[in-house]
Coordinates of C-alpha atoms in Angstrom, one line a residue:
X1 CA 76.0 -60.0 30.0
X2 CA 76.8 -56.2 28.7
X3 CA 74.1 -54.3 27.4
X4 CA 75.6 -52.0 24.6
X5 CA 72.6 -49.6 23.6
X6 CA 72.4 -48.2 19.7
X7 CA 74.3 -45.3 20.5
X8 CA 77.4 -47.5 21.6
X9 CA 76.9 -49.3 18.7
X10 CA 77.1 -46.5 16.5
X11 CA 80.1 -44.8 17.5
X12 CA 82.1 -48.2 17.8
X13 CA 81.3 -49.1 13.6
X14 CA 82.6 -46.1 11.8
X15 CA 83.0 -47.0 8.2
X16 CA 86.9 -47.0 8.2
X17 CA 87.4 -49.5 10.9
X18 CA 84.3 -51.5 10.0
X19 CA 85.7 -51.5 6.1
X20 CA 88.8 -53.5 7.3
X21 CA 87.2 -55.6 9.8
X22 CA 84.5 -56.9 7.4
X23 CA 87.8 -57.5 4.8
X24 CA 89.8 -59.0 7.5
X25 CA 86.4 -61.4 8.4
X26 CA 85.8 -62.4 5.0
X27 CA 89.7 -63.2 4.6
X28 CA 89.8 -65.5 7.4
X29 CA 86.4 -66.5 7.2
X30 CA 83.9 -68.1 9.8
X31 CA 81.1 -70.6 9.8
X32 CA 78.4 -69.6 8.5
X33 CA 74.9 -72.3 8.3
X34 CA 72.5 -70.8 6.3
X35 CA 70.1 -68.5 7.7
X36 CA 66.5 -69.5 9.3
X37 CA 63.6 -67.6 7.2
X38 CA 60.1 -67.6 8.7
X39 CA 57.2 -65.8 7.3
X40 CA 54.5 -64.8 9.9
X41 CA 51.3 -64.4 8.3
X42 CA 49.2 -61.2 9.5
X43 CA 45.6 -61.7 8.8
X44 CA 44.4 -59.1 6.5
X45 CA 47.9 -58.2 5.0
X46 CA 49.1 -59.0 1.8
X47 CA 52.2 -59.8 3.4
X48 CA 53.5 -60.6 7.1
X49 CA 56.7 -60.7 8.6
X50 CA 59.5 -61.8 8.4
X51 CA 62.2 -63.5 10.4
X52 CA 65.4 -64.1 9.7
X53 CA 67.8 -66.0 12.5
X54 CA 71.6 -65.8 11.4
X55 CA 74.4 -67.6 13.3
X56 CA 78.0 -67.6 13.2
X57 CA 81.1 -68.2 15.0
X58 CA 84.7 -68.9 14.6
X59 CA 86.1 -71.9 16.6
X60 CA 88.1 -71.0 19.6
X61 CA 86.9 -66.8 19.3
X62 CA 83.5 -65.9 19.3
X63 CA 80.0 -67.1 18.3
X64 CA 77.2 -64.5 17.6
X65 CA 73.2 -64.7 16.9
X66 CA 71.2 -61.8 15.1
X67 CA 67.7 -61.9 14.5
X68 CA 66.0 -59.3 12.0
X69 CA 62.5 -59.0 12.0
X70 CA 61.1 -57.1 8.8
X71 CA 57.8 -55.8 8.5
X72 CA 57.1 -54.1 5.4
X73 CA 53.5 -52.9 6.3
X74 CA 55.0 -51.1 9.4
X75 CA 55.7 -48.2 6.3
X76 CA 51.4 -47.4 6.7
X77 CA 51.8 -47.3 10.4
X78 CA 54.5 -45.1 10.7
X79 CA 57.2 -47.6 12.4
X80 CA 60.0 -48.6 11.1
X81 CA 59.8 -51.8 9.0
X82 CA 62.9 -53.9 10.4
X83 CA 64.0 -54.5 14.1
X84 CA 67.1 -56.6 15.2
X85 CA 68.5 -57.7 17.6
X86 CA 72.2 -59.2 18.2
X87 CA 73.9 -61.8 21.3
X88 CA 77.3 -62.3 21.3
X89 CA 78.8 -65.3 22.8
X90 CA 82.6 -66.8 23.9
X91 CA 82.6 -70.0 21.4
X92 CA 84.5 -72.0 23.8
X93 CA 82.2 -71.8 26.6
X94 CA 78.9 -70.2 25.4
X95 CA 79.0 -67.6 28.2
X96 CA 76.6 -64.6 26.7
X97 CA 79.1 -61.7 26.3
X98 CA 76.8 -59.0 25.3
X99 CA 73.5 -58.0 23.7
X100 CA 73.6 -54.9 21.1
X101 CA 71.6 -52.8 18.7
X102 CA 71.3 -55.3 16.2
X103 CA 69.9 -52.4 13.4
X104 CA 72.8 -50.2 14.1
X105 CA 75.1 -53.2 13.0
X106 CA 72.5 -54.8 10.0
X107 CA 72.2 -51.3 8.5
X108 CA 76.2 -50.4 8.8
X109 CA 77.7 -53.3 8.2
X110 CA 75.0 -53.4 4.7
X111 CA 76.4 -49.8 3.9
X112 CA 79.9 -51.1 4.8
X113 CA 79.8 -54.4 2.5
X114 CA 78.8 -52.5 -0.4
X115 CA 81.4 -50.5 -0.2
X116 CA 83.9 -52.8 0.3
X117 CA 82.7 -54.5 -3.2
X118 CA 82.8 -51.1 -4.7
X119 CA 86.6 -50.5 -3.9
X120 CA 87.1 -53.4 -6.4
X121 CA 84.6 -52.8 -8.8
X122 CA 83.2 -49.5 -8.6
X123 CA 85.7 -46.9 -11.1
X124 CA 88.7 -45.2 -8.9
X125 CA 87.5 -41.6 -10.7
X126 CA 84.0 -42.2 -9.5
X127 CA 82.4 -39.0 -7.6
X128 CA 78.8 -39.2 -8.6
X129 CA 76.7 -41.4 -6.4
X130 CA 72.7 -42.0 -7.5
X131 CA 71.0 -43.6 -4.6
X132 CA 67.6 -45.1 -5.3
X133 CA 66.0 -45.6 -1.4
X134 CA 66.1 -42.9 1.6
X135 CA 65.6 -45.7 4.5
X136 CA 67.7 -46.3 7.2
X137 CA 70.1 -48.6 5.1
X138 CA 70.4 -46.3 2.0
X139 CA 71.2 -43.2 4.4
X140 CA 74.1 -44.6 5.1
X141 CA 75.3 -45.5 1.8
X142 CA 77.0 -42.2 0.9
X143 CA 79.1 -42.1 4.0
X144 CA 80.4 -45.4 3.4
X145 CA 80.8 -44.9 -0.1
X146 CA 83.2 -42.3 1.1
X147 CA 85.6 -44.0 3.0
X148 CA 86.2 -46.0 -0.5
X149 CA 85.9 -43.2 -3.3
X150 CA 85.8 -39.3 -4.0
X151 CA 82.1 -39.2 -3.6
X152 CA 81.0 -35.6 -4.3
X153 CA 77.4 -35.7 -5.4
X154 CA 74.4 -37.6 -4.7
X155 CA 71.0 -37.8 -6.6
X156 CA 68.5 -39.1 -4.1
X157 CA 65.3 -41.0 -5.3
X158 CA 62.7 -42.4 -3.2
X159 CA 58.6 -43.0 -3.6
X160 CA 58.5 -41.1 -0.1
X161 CA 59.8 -37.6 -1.9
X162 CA 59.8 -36.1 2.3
X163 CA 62.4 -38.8 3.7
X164 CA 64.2 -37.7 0.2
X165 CA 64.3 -34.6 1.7
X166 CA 65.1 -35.3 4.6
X167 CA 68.0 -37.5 3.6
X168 CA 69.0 -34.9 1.0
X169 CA 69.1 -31.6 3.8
X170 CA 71.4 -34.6 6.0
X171 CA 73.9 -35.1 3.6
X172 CA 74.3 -31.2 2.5
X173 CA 75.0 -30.6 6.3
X174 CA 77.7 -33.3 6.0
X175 CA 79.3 -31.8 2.4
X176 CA 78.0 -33.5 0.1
X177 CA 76.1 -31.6 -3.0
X178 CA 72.8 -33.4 -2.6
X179 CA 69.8 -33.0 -4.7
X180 CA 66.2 -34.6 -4.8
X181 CA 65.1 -36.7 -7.9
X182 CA 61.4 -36.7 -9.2
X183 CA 62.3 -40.0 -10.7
X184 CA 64.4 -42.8 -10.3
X185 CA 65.7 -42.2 -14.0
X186 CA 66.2 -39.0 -13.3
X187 CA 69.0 -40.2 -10.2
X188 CA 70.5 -42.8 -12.2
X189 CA 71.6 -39.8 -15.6
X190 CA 75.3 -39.5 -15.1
X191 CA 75.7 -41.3 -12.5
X192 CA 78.7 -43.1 -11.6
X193 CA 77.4 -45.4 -9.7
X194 CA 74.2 -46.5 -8.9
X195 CA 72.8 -48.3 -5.2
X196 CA 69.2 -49.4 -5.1
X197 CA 68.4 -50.1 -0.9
X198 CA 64.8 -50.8 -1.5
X199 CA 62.0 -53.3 -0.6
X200 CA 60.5 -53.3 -3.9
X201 CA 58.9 -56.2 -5.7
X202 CA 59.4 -54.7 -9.3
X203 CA 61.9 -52.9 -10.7
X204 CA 63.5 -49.6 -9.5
X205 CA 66.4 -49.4 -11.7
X206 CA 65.9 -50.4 -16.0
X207 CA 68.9 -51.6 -18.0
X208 CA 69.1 -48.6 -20.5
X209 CA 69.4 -46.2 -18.0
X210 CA 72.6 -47.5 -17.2
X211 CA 75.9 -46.0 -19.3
X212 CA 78.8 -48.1 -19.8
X213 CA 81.1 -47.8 -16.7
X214 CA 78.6 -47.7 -14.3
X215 CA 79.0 -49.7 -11.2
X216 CA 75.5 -51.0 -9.8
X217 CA 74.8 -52.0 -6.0
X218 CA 71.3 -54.1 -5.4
X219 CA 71.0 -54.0 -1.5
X220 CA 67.6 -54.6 -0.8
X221 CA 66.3 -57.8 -2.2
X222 CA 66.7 -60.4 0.0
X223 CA 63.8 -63.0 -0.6
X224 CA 62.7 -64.9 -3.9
X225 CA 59.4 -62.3 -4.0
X226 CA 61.3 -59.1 -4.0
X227 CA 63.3 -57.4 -7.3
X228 CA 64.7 -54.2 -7.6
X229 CA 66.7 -54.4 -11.4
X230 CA 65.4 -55.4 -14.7
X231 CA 66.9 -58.1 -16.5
X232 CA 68.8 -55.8 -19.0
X233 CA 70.7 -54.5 -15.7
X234 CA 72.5 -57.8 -16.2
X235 CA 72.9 -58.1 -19.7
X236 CA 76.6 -57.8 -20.8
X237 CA 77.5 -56.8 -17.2
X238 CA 80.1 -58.5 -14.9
X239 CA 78.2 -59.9 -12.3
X240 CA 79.6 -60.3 -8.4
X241 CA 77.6 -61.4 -5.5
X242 CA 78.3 -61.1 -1.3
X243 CA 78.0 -65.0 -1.3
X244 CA 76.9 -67.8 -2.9
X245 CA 73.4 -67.7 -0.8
X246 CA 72.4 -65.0 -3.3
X247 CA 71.5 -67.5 -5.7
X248 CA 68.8 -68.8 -3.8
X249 CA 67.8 -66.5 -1.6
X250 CA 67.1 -63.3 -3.9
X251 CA 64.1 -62.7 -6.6
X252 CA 67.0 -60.2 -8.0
X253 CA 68.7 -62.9 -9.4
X254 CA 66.3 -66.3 -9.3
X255 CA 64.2 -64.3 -11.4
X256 CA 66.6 -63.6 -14.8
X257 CA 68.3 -67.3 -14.3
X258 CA 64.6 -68.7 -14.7
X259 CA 64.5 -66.4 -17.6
X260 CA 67.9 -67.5 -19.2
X261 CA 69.6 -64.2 -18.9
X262 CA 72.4 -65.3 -17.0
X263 CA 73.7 -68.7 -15.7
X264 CA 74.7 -69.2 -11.7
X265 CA 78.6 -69.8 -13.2
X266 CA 78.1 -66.6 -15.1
X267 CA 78.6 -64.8 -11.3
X268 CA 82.4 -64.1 -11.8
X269 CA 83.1 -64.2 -7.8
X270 CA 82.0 -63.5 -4.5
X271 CA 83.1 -60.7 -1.6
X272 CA 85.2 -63.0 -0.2
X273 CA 86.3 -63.4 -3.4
X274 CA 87.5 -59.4 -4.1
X275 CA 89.0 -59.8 -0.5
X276 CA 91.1 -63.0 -0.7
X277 CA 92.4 -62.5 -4.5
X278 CA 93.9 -59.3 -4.9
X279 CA 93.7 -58.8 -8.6
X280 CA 90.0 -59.8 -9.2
X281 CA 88.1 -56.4 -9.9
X282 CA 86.8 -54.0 -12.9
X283 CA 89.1 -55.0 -15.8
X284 CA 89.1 -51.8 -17.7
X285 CA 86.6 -48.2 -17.3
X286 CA 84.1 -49.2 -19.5
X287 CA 82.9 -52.3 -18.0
X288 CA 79.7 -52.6 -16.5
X289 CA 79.5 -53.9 -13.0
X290 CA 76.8 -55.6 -10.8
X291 CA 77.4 -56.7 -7.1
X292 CA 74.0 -58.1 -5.3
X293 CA 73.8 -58.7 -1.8
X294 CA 71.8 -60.2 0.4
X295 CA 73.3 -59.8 4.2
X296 CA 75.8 -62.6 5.8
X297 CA 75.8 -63.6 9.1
X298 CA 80.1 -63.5 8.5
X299 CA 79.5 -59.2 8.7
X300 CA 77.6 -59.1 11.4
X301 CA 80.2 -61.2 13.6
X302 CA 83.0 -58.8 11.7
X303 CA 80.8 -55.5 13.2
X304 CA 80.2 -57.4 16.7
X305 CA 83.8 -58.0 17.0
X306 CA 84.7 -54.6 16.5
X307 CA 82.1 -53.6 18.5
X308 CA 82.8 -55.5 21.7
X309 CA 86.7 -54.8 21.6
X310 CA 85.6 -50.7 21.5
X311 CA 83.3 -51.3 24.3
X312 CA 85.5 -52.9 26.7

């Protein structure tokens, strides 16, 4: 079995390739079971660990396995709060084919699939990105942004104003006119679109901040406890989600269908979706757009792929 260390990893998922091998996976599609989710307790913690188990395979190519462990206390010990790990596997013969850095592909293949909605939903004169969340996900959001629109400036928000920085000084070395926001309100003014890549429980991002136009990306929300929009983010927006897990899986959008302010056959499509159909997207420059996503196992087989043909 290949050992392909995060550096490997890395260079073979650049945002251009990974763009068209996540839209040529979700074109063809895989099999996909729905994801294991375990919550490990830690005594004295308000809240333990998580882990996440997510198969899939196409029949007669190549099966994969990632495992994502998330950690959210990890933030008041100074290590970082997920850690993955990802097999790959011949699905003929389940001979194991390689091990890789399964955060380099979670957090690029996130960065990636949020871009890929955007190219159908985000507004084609759209320069001005408002990022809400410096982590390792959210850091990578501009650059993939780029491979899909004329990103020129980003407004940076996080509660940890130094990783702001941080992310901020990163960007300026790469081109980009970056500032720092004081507020998340702040970030979102003028803004043309808007990514939240956070593990908040309550809101990040409110409904009025949001002009007509404005394309908005939920990333971090993945289980029914955690929320980063309000429920007037979704009011009299077009709603889009990676897949039809969403709906169960995400407090983002359990929350405002126990509330009434949207229907599950309000969600006008999913990624695959955008990919497979051609003309579904933003009908005109004024519409407000929502795409919440919560991971699939279907891009992290579509960034192992790629990865194992660059590495052999």
């Amino acid at each position: 079995m290949k050992i392909i260390d995060a550096q490997a990893t890395r260079d073979a998922l650049t945002f251009g390739p990974l763009l068209d091998a996540l839209r040529t996976m979700f074109i063809e599609g895989c099999e996909v079971p729905l994801r294991h989710t375990h919550v490990i307790p830690e005594p004295g913690m308000q809240a333990g660990m998580t882990v996440l188990i997510m198969p899939a395979w196409q029949p007669g190519g190549l099966m994969g396995i990632k495992t994502v462990n998330i950690a959210p206390a990890n933030a008041q010990r100074g290590v970082p709060g997920l850690h993955s790990t990802y097999l790959l596997y011949d699905a003929c013969t389940g001979v194991p084919l390689a091990q890789m850095d399964g955060n380099e592909i979670t957090s690029r293949r996130t960065a990636a699939a949020s871009a890929l909605a955007a190219s159908y939903l985000a507004r084609e004169d759209a320069t001005h990105l408002a990022l809400l969340g410096a982590g390792r996900v959210g850091s990578l959001v501009p650059l993939a942004y780029r491979a899909v629109r004329s990103i020129t400036r980003v407004s940076v928000w996080d509660r940890d104003a130094q990783a702001a920085g941080r992310l901020v000084e990163r960007l300026q070395e790469q081109g980009l006119d970056a500032v720092v926001c004081k507020s998340a309100e702040a970030a979102v003014a003028g803004a043309d679109i808007v990514t939240c890549a956070t593990l908040a429980t309550e809101p990040v991002v409110q409904g009025e901040w949001l002009a007509p136009g404005v394309h908005l990306d939920l990333i971090g929300s993945f289980t029914p406890q955690m929320r980063e929009a309000s429920d007037a983010c979704f009011v009299g927006a077009s709603l889009f989600v990676d897949t039809e897990e969403a709906l169960a899986k995400s407090g983002e959008l359990l929350g405002p269908m126990s509330r009434a302010v949207f229907l599950a056959q309000d969600v006008r499509g999913t990624l695959a979706d955008l990919c497979r159909a051609g003309c579904l997207r933003r009908e005109d420059a004024s519409e407000r757009t929502v795409f919440k996503a919560v991971g699939t196992a279907l891009e992290d087989l579509a960034a192992a792929k790629l990865v194992w043909q660059a590495t052999q």
